Coordinates of C-alpha atoms in Angstrom, one line a residue:
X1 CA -53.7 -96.0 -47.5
X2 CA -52.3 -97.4 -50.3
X3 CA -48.7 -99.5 -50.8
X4 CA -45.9 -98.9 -53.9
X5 CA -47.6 -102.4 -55.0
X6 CA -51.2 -101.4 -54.9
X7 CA -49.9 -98.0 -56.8
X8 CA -49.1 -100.2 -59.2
X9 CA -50.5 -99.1 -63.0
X10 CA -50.4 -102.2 -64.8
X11 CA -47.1 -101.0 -67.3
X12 CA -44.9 -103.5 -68.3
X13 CA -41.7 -103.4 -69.7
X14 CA -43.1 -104.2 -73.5
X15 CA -45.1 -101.2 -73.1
X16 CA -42.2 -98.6 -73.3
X17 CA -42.2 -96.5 -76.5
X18 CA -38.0 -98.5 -76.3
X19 CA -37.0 -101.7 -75.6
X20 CA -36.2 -102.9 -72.3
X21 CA -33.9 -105.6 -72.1
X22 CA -34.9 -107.1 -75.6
X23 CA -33.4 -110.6 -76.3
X24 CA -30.7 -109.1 -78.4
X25 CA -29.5 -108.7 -74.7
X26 CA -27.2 -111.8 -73.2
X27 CA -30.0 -114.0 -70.6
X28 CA -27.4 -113.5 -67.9
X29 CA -27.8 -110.2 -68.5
X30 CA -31.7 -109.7 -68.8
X31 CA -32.9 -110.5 -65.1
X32 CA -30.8 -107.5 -63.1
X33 CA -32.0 -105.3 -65.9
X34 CA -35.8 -106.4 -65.6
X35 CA -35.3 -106.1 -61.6
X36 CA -33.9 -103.1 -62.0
X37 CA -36.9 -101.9 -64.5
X38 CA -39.8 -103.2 -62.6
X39 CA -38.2 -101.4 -59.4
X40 CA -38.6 -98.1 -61.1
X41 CA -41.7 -98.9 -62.6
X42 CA -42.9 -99.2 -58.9
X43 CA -41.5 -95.8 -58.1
X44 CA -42.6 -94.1 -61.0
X45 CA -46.2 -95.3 -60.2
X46 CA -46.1 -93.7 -57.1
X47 CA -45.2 -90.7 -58.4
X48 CA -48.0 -90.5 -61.0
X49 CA -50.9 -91.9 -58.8
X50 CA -53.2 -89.1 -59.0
X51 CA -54.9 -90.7 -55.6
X52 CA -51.9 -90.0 -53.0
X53 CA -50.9 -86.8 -52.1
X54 CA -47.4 -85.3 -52.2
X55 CA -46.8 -86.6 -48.8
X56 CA -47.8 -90.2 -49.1
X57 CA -46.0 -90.0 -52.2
X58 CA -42.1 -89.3 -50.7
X59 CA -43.2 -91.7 -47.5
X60 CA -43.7 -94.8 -50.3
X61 CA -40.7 -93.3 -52.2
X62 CA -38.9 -93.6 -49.2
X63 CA -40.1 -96.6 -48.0
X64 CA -38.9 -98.3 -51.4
X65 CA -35.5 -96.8 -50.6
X66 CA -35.0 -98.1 -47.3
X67 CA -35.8 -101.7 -48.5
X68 CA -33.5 -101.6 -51.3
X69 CA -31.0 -100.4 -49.3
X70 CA -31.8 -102.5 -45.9
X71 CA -32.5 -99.8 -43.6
X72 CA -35.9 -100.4 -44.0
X73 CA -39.0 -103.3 -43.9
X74 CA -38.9 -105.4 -47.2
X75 CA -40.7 -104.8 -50.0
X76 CA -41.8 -106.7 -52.8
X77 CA -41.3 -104.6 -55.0
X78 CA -37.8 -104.2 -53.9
X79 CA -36.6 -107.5 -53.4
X80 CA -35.4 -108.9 -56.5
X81 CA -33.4 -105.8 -57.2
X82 CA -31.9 -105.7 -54.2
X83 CA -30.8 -109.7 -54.8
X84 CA -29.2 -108.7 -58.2
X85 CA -27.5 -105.9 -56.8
X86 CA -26.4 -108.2 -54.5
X87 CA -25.3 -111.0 -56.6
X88 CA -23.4 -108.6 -58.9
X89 CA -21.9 -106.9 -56.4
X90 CA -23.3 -103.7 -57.4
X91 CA -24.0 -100.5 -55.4
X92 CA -28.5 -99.5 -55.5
X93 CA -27.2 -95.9 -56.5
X94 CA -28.7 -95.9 -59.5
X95 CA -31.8 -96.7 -58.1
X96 CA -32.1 -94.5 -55.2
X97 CA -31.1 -91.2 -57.9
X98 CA -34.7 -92.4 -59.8
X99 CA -36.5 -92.5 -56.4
X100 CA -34.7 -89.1 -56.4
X101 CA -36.7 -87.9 -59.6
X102 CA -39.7 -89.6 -58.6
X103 CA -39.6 -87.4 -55.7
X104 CA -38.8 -84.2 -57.7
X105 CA -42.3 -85.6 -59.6
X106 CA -44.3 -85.9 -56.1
X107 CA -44.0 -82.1 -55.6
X108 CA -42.5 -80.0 -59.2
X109 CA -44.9 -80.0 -61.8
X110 CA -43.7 -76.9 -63.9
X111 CA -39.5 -76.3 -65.6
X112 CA -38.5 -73.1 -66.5
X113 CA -35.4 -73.7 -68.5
X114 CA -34.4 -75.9 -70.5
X115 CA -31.2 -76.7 -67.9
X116 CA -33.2 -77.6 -65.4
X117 CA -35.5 -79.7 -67.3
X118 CA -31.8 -81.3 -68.3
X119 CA -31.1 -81.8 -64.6
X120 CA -34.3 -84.2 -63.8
X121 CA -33.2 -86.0 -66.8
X122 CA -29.9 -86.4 -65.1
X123 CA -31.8 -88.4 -62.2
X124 CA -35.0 -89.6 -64.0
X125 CA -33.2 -91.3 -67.1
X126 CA -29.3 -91.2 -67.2
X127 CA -29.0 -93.9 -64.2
X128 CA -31.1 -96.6 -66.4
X129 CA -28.3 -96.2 -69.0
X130 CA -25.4 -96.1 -66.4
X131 CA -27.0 -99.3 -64.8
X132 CA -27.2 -101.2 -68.0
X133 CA -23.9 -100.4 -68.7
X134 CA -22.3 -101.4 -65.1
X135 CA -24.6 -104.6 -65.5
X136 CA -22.0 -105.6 -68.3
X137 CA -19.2 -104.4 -67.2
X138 CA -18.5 -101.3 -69.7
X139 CA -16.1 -98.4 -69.0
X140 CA -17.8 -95.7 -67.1
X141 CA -15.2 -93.4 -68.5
X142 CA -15.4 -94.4 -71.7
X143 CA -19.3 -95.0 -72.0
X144 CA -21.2 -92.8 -69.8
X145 CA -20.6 -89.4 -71.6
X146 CA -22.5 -90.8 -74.7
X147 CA -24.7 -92.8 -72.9
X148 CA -26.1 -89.8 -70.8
X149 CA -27.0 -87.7 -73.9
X150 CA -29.0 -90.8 -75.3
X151 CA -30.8 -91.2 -72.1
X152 CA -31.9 -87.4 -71.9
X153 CA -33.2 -87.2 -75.6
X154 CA -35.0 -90.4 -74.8
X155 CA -36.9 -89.2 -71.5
X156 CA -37.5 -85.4 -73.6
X157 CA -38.9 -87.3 -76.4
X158 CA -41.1 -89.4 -74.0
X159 CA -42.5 -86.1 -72.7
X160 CA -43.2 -84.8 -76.2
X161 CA -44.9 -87.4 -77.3
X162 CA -46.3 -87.4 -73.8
X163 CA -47.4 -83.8 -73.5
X164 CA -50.7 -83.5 -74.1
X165 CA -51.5 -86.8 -71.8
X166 CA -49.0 -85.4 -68.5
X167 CA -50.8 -81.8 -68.8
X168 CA -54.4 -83.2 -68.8
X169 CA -54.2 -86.7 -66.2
X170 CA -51.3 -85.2 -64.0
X171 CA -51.4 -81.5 -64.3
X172 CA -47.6 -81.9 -65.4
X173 CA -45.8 -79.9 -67.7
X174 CA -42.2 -80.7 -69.0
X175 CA -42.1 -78.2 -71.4
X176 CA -40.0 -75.3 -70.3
X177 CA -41.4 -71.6 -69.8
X178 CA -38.7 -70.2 -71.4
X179 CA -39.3 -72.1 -75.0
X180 CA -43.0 -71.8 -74.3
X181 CA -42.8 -68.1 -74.5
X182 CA -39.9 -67.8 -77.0
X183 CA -42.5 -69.6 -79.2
X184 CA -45.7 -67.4 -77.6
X185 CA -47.1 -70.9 -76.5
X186 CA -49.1 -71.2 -73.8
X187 CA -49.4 -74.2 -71.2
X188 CA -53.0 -74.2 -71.6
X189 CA -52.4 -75.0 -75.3
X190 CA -51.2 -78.5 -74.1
X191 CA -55.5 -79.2 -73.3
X192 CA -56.2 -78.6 -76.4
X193 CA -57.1 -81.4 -79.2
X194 CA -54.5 -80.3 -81.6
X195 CA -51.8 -78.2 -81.2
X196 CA -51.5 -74.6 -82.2
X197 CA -48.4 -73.2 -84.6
X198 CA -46.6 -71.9 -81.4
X199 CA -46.8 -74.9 -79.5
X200 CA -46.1 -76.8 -82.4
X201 CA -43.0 -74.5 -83.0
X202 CA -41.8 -75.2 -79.2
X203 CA -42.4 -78.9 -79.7
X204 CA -39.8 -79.0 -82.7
X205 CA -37.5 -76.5 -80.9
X206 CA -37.0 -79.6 -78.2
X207 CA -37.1 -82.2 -80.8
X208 CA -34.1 -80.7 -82.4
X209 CA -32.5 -80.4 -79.4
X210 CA -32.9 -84.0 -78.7
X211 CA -31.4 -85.0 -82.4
X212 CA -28.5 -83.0 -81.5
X213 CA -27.8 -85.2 -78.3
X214 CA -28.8 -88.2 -80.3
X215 CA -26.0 -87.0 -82.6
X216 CA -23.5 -86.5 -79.5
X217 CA -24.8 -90.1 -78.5
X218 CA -24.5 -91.4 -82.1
X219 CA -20.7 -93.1 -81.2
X220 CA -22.2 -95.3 -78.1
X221 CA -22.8 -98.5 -79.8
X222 CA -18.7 -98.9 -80.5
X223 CA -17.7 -97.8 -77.7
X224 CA -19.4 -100.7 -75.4
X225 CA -17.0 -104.1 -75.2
X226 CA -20.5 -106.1 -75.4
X227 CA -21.2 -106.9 -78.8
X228 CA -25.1 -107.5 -78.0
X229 CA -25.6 -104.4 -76.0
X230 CA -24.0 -102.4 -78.5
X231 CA -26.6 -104.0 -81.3
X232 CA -29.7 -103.1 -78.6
X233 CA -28.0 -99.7 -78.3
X234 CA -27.8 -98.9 -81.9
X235 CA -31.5 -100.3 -81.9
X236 CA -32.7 -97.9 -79.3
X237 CA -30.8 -94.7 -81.0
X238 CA -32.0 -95.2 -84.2
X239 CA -35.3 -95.8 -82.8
X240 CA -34.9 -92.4 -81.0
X241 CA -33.8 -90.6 -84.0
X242 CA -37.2 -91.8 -86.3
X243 CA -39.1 -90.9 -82.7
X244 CA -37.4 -86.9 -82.8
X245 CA -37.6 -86.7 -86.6
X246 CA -41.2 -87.8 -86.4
X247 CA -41.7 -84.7 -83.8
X248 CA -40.8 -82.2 -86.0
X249 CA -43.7 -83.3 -88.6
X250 CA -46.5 -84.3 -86.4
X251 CA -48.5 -83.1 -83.4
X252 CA -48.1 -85.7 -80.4
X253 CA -51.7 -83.9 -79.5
X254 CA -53.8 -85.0 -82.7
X255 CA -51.3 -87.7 -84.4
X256 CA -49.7 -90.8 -83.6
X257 CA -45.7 -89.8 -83.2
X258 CA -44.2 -93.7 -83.8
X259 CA -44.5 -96.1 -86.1
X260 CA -46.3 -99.3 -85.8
X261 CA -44.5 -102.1 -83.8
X262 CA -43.6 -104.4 -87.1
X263 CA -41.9 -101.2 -89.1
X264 CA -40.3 -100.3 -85.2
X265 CA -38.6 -103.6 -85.6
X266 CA -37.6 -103.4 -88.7
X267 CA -35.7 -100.4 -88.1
X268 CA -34.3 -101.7 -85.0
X269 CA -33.3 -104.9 -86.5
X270 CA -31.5 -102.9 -89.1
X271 CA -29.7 -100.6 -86.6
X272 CA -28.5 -103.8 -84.5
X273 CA -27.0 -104.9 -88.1
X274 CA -25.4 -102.3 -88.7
X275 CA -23.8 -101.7 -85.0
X276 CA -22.8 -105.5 -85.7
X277 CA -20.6 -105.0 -89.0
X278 CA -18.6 -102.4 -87.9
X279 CA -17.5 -104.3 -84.8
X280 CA -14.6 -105.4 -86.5
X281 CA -13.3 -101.6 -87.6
X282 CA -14.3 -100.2 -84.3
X283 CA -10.8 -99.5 -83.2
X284 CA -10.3 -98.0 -85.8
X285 CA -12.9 -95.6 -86.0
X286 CA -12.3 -94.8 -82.2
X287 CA -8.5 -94.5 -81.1
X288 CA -9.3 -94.7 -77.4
X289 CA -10.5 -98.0 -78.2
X290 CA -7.4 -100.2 -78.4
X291 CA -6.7 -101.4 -75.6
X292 CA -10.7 -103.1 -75.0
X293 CA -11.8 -106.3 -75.3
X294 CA -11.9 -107.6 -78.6

């Protein structure tokens, strides 16, 4: 009977398709955040672990819970999380809403509309955002509206470029039915080893979706006091948008979506530039902006 540590699959943080806690962000910063990651990595390799059932999933879901919340036996895996939490004085409910997704994972394998797919995003990717932003200190009011559309295109574009790889290893399809057959896709299209014109059409009816929060996300990077987050944000978005536009040329079952890692950083690098040089106009490009830090 396995343990969240021997679910483990090996994924690290430089294997995202974004960075995680790059070194554009502070070092103080950098160890909560990588806590934080490798905690979710944990519970997301629970959740895919094609070797546990439903039920052994939620008992290891739950059993990462109780330790980062110390109702529970320790964990490894939760341990250094629950000591940054700690240290910053911050509450684990970020965490425990991905355990909440993770669970969603262990028994939903199928999305209808495109709201509810929207509403797993609100548990399975807007609380890394949220937590990176309370790690530093932002504004939730002023930061999280912007910050929650940029973490649900970047968990939709995961799946996208993901799709093929979910249906076939997992039997898990994020897709909704409702663009499936607005397109006349099928799911069984996913198995294929290139995609057909309608499931190409419903892949680039999502990707456009996600440019359009990307666009409602675009103001992020000068709304955040931190002057290195808000370079790694403007990284990450511009990243995101290449990643979306990319989707609406090629097939994530036949092509390679991204770029390779050197032209990746060069466009990141550019982005963090650019977020940098308009630090000093920021205020006056956003009016709710002058009363922050400087």
């Amino acid at each position: 009977m396995k343990t969240a540590t021997e679910a483990r699959s090996g994924k690290g943080h430089r294997d995202e398709n974004f960075p995680v806690a790059s070194h554009l962000i502070h070092p103080r910063h950098r160890g909560p955040i990588l806590d934080f990651y490798y905690f979710v990595r944990a519970g997301d390799d629970v959740a895919d672990n094609a070797g546990l059932s439903p039920e052994r999933k939620i008992a290891l879901l739950d059993g990462l819970a109780d330790a980062l919340t110390g109702k529970g036996p320790d964990d490894p895996e939760a341990a250094p999380l629950r000591r940054s939490l700690a240290e910053r004085g911050l509450p684990p409910r970020h965490a425990l809403e991905l355990l909440d997704a993770f669970r969603m994972d262990a028994h939903k394998s199928r999305y209808e509309t495109w709201d509810e797919l929207a509403h797993y995003c609100r548990y399975s990717a807007v609380p890394v955002g949220r937590f990176v932003l309370d790690v530093h200190g932002e504004d939730p009011g002023r930061t999280w509206p912007t910050s929650d559309a940029i973490c649900t295109a970047l968990q939709v574009i995961n799946h996208l470029q993901d799709c093929g790889k979910d249906f076939r290893s997992v039997d898990r399809v994020y897709l909704p039915r409702e663009t499936l057959e607005k397109h006349g896709a099928r799911i069984e299209d996913l198995g294929a080893e290139r995609a057909t014109p309608a499931l190409r059409a419903v892949i680039k009816d999502l990707a456009q979706r996600c440019l359009d929060l990307l666009e409602e996300g675009r103001p992020l990077p000068d709304l955040i006091d931190d002057t290195r987050l808000a370079m790694e944000i403007a990284a990450i978005h511009r990243l995101a948008v290449l990643l979306a536009r990319g989707l609406l040329v090629r097939d994530p079952l036949s092509e390679t979506v991204h770029h390779g890692k050197a032209a990746f950083a060069l466009t990141a690098l550019g982005a963090a530039a650019t977020a940098l040089a308009r630090r000093p106009f920021r205020r006056h490009l956003h009016p709710a902006l002058r009363g922050a830090r400087p």
